[in-house]
Amino acid sequence: MRRTVVLNVAGLSRSLLGEQTPCLNALASSSALIRPICPAVTCSMQATYLTGKLPTEHGIVGNGWYFRDLSEIFFWRQSNRLIQGDKIWHAGRNRDASFSCANSFWWYNMASDADWSVTPRPVYCADGRKLPDCYTAPSQLRRQFTKSFGSFPLFRFWGPATSIAASQWIAAAARALEEQFQPTLQLVYLPHLDYVLQKAGPHGSLGKDLRELDTLCGTLVDFFFSRACRVIMLSE
């Protein structure tokens, strides 16, 4: 089975491609349109990509929803057990017992039976502080990645301080997983544009952010090509 990497570049669309994105333009030369589901938000779309099912079937009806048993609304839950149905790595294992999967920051990545998982997970202190950190499975990867790349820059991942630093950290972790384990399938989430598009608005300037993302994607694609991996890039 050919080893494959799926890069989920949040917020990327054809309308953003241009002179700032030469690497992405090259990839777009052999592309197809994806008809989005409703709602076309990160958690629902990623769950559909993982299962091949619609939200009515896999249960992820948004980035958050009303939990009837608790009478509360919760956003950005993280347990993989919330996704109903088999995931793509289950189908892979059914075809080939040696199939393996690394999930680098696609959502619902805790309590997962993927072979390797890395996902944001802050530390909530007793005094009310929220410290940047990540969750990994196996757990020793957290220490390894923190030592190699520093603490995961959570506040650069989402929010007003968003920067390319979070996607760069994720890309570094994805390269490390490839070098260490050579998974059959690796899922990589690059979130940079997601909040940037909200900050800039429909008429804002995205030139710097597009250049940074294009450079990162180009470097990552070249790396995986050099490892004889097929690369699929998609968005949500």
Short mmCIF file of C-alpha atoms in Angstrom, two decimals:
data_model
loop_
_atom_site.label_atom_id
_atom_site.label_comp_id
_atom_site.label_asym_id
_atom_site.label_seq_id
_atom_site.Cartn_x
_atom_site.Cartn_y
_atom_site.Cartn_z
CA MET A 1 0.00 0.00 0.00
CA ARG A 2 1.45 3.35 -1.03
CA ARG A 3 2.27 5.60 1.91
CA THR A 4 0.14 8.76 1.89
CA VAL A 5 0.07 12.11 3.68
CA VAL A 6 -3.12 14.19 3.81
CA LEU A 7 -2.55 17.89 4.50
CA ASN A 8 -5.68 19.66 5.71
CA VAL A 9 -5.01 23.37 5.09
CA ALA A 10 -7.87 25.11 6.85
CA GLY A 11 -9.55 27.98 5.02
CA LEU A 12 -7.70 27.47 1.75
CA SER A 13 -9.71 28.03 -1.42
CA ARG A 14 -8.96 28.61 -5.09
CA SER A 15 -9.75 32.30 -4.64
CA LEU A 16 -6.67 32.67 -2.41
CA LEU A 17 -4.24 31.18 -4.92
CA GLY A 18 -2.13 33.64 -6.88
CA GLU A 19 1.27 35.29 -7.04
CA GLN A 20 1.80 34.78 -3.30
CA THR A 21 1.35 31.00 -3.52
CA PRO A 22 3.62 29.44 -6.17
CA CYS A 23 3.96 26.12 -4.34
CA LEU A 24 0.23 25.76 -3.79
CA ASN A 25 -0.42 26.79 -7.41
CA ALA A 26 1.72 23.88 -8.60
CA LEU A 27 -0.29 21.42 -6.53
CA ALA A 28 -3.56 22.92 -7.73
CA SER A 29 -2.68 22.05 -11.33
CA SER A 30 -3.99 18.54 -10.61
CA SER A 31 -6.95 19.14 -8.35
CA ALA A 32 -10.64 18.48 -7.93
CA LEU A 33 -13.46 20.41 -6.33
CA ILE A 34 -14.82 19.12 -3.04
CA ARG A 35 -18.50 19.71 -2.44
CA PRO A 36 -18.73 20.75 1.22
CA ILE A 37 -21.14 19.28 3.70
CA CYS A 38 -23.35 21.40 5.92
CA PRO A 39 -22.11 22.67 8.29
CA ALA A 40 -18.78 23.22 6.53
CA VAL A 41 -16.82 23.71 9.75
CA THR A 42 -13.63 22.03 10.92
CA CYS A 43 -14.97 19.34 13.24
CA SER A 44 -17.82 18.23 10.99
CA MET A 45 -15.74 18.27 7.81
CA GLN A 46 -12.83 16.38 9.34
CA ALA A 47 -15.19 13.75 10.77
CA THR A 48 -16.68 13.31 7.30
CA TYR A 49 -13.23 12.97 5.75
CA LEU A 50 -12.32 10.38 8.39
CA THR A 51 -15.47 8.27 8.07
CA GLY A 52 -16.96 8.98 4.65
CA LYS A 53 -20.25 9.71 6.42
CA LEU A 54 -22.47 12.77 6.80
CA PRO A 55 -22.94 14.55 10.15
CA THR A 56 -26.33 12.86 10.56
CA GLU A 57 -24.45 9.55 10.61
CA HIS A 58 -21.15 10.30 12.38
CA GLY A 59 -22.74 12.65 14.91
CA ILE A 60 -20.37 15.62 14.66
CA VAL A 61 -22.93 18.27 13.79
CA GLY A 62 -20.68 21.28 14.41
CA ASN A 63 -17.65 22.51 16.32
CA GLY A 64 -19.95 22.34 19.34
CA TRP A 65 -23.49 21.35 20.17
CA TYR A 66 -26.04 20.91 22.93
CA PHE A 67 -25.42 17.80 25.03
CA ARG A 68 -28.90 16.76 26.10
CA ASP A 69 -27.74 14.53 28.95
CA LEU A 70 -25.82 17.45 30.52
CA SER A 71 -28.14 20.28 29.40
CA GLU A 72 -25.09 22.27 28.30
CA ILE A 73 -23.43 23.42 25.11
CA PHE A 74 -19.80 22.36 24.67
CA PHE A 75 -17.37 23.36 21.94
CA TRP A 76 -14.14 21.73 20.80
CA ARG A 77 -14.50 18.42 22.63
CA GLN A 78 -11.54 16.14 21.94
CA SER A 79 -12.46 12.48 22.43
CA ASN A 80 -12.34 10.42 19.25
CA ARG A 81 -15.16 8.33 20.68
CA LEU A 82 -17.61 11.11 19.82
CA ILE A 83 -17.25 10.22 16.13
CA GLN A 84 -19.66 7.41 15.32
CA GLY A 85 -18.52 4.81 12.81
CA ASP A 86 -15.27 3.36 11.55
CA LYS A 87 -12.46 5.74 10.64
CA ILE A 88 -10.17 5.57 7.65
CA TRP A 89 -7.46 3.74 9.59
CA HIS A 90 -9.94 0.97 10.42
CA ALA A 91 -10.60 0.50 6.70
CA GLY A 92 -6.85 0.49 6.08
CA ARG A 93 -6.22 -2.20 8.69
CA ASN A 94 -9.01 -4.32 7.23
CA ARG A 95 -7.20 -4.26 3.89
CA ASP A 96 -3.69 -4.68 5.23
CA ALA A 97 -2.78 -5.77 8.76
CA SER A 98 0.45 -3.76 8.57
CA PHE A 99 -1.41 -0.47 7.92
CA SER A 100 -0.56 2.30 10.39
CA CYS A 101 -1.83 5.85 10.88
CA ALA A 102 -0.43 8.99 12.52
CA ASN A 103 -2.86 11.80 13.29
CA SER A 104 -1.15 15.17 13.60
CA PHE A 105 -3.72 17.63 14.94
CA TRP A 106 -6.86 16.60 13.11
CA TRP A 107 -9.63 17.09 15.63
CA TYR A 108 -11.10 14.45 17.99
CA ASN A 109 -7.65 13.03 18.47
CA MET A 110 -7.73 11.94 22.11
CA ALA A 111 -8.76 8.43 23.21
CA SER A 112 -8.14 7.40 19.62
CA ASP A 113 -6.97 4.03 18.34
CA ALA A 114 -4.83 5.60 15.62
CA ASP A 115 -1.25 4.39 16.06
CA TRP A 116 0.18 7.83 16.89
CA SER A 117 -1.65 11.00 17.92
CA VAL A 118 -0.60 14.60 18.58
CA THR A 119 -3.15 17.28 19.44
CA PRO A 120 -3.41 20.55 21.42
CA ARG A 121 -4.22 20.08 25.08
CA PRO A 122 -3.63 22.96 27.53
CA VAL A 123 -2.83 22.46 31.18
CA TYR A 124 -5.50 23.97 33.43
CA CYS A 125 -3.90 25.00 36.73
CA ALA A 126 -5.61 25.17 40.11
CA ASP A 127 -5.04 28.94 40.21
CA GLY A 128 -6.97 29.45 36.97
CA ARG A 129 -4.04 29.71 34.57
CA LYS A 130 -4.17 28.00 31.17
CA LEU A 131 -0.75 26.83 30.00
CA PRO A 132 0.10 25.82 26.42
CA ASP A 133 0.73 22.11 25.99
CA CYS A 134 -0.14 19.12 23.84
CA TYR A 135 -1.40 15.56 24.20
CA THR A 136 0.34 12.68 22.49
CA ALA A 137 -0.12 8.96 22.22
CA PRO A 138 2.13 7.30 23.06
CA SER A 139 2.73 9.75 25.88
CA GLN A 140 6.53 9.87 25.54
CA LEU A 141 6.19 11.75 22.25
CA ARG A 142 5.09 14.82 24.21
CA ARG A 143 8.41 14.99 26.04
CA GLN A 144 10.34 14.31 22.84
CA PHE A 145 8.55 16.99 20.82
CA THR A 146 8.64 19.56 23.61
CA LYS A 147 12.38 19.04 23.96
CA SER A 148 12.93 19.29 20.21
CA PHE A 149 10.49 22.06 19.25
CA GLY A 150 9.56 23.78 22.52
CA SER A 151 6.11 23.80 24.10
CA PHE A 152 3.29 23.72 21.59
CA PRO A 153 2.42 27.42 20.93
CA LEU A 154 -1.26 27.10 21.77
CA PHE A 155 -1.97 30.84 21.75
CA ARG A 156 -0.53 31.04 18.22
CA PHE A 157 -2.85 28.23 17.15
CA TRP A 158 -6.11 30.14 17.57
CA GLY A 159 -7.10 33.62 18.69
CA PRO A 160 -5.87 37.20 18.20
CA ALA A 161 -2.20 36.18 18.51
CA THR A 162 -2.46 33.54 15.75
CA SER A 163 0.74 33.18 13.74
CA ILE A 164 2.46 30.72 11.44
CA ALA A 165 4.39 29.42 14.48
CA ALA A 166 1.67 26.90 15.39
CA SER A 167 1.54 25.41 11.90
CA GLN A 168 5.35 25.30 11.82
CA TRP A 169 5.35 23.33 15.08
CA ILE A 170 2.78 20.90 13.69
CA ALA A 171 4.80 20.48 10.50
CA ALA A 172 7.94 19.75 12.53
CA ALA A 173 6.07 17.11 14.54
CA ALA A 174 4.72 15.57 11.32
CA ARG A 175 8.22 15.31 9.89
CA ALA A 176 9.45 13.71 13.11
CA LEU A 177 6.65 11.14 13.03
CA GLU A 178 7.52 10.27 9.45
CA GLU A 179 11.23 9.90 10.20
CA GLN A 180 10.62 7.85 13.32
CA PHE A 181 7.70 5.61 12.35
CA GLN A 182 7.00 5.82 8.58
CA PRO A 183 3.20 5.51 8.95
CA THR A 184 1.18 4.23 6.02
CA LEU A 185 -1.10 7.26 6.40
CA GLN A 186 -0.41 10.54 8.13
CA LEU A 187 -3.09 13.18 8.67
CA VAL A 188 -1.69 16.70 9.15
CA TYR A 189 -3.73 19.79 10.06
CA LEU A 190 -2.31 23.23 9.21
CA PRO A 191 -4.69 25.77 10.80
CA HIS A 192 -2.95 29.06 10.01
CA LEU A 193 -5.47 30.62 7.64
CA ASP A 194 -8.49 29.76 9.73
CA TYR A 195 -8.29 32.61 12.22
CA VAL A 196 -6.29 34.87 9.90
CA LEU A 197 -9.25 35.02 7.52
CA GLN A 198 -11.51 36.05 10.38
CA LYS A 199 -9.08 38.74 11.54
CA ALA A 200 -8.56 40.18 8.07
CA GLY A 201 -12.18 40.10 6.94
CA PRO A 202 -13.33 39.91 3.31
CA HIS A 203 -11.21 42.87 2.17
CA GLY A 204 -8.16 42.51 4.40
CA SER A 205 -4.59 41.90 3.30
CA LEU A 206 -3.45 38.28 3.42
CA GLY A 207 -0.21 38.58 1.46
CA LYS A 208 2.20 37.90 4.32
CA ASP A 209 0.16 35.01 5.69
CA LEU A 210 -0.25 33.39 2.28
CA ARG A 211 3.48 33.62 1.62
CA GLU A 212 4.28 32.07 4.99
CA LEU A 213 1.79 29.27 4.46
CA ASP A 214 2.97 28.63 0.91
CA THR A 215 6.59 28.36 2.05
CA LEU A 216 5.63 25.96 4.84
CA CYS A 217 3.48 23.79 2.55
CA GLY A 218 6.17 23.73 -0.13
CA THR A 219 8.82 22.62 2.36
CA LEU A 220 6.54 19.97 3.83
CA VAL A 221 5.46 18.61 0.44
CA ASP A 222 9.07 18.42 -0.76
CA PHE A 223 10.01 16.55 2.41
CA PHE A 224 7.27 13.95 2.00
CA PHE A 225 7.97 13.57 -1.72
CA SER A 226 11.60 12.86 -0.82
CA ARG A 227 10.29 10.08 1.42
CA ALA A 228 8.37 8.52 -1.49
CA CYS A 229 5.00 9.52 0.00
CA ARG A 230 1.95 10.54 -1.97
CA VAL A 231 0.64 13.93 -0.80
CA ILE A 232 -3.03 14.91 -0.87
CA MET A 233 -3.97 18.45 0.10
CA LEU A 234 -7.52 19.39 1.01
CA SER A 235 -9.36 22.09 2.90
CA GLU A 236 -12.41 22.81 4.99
#
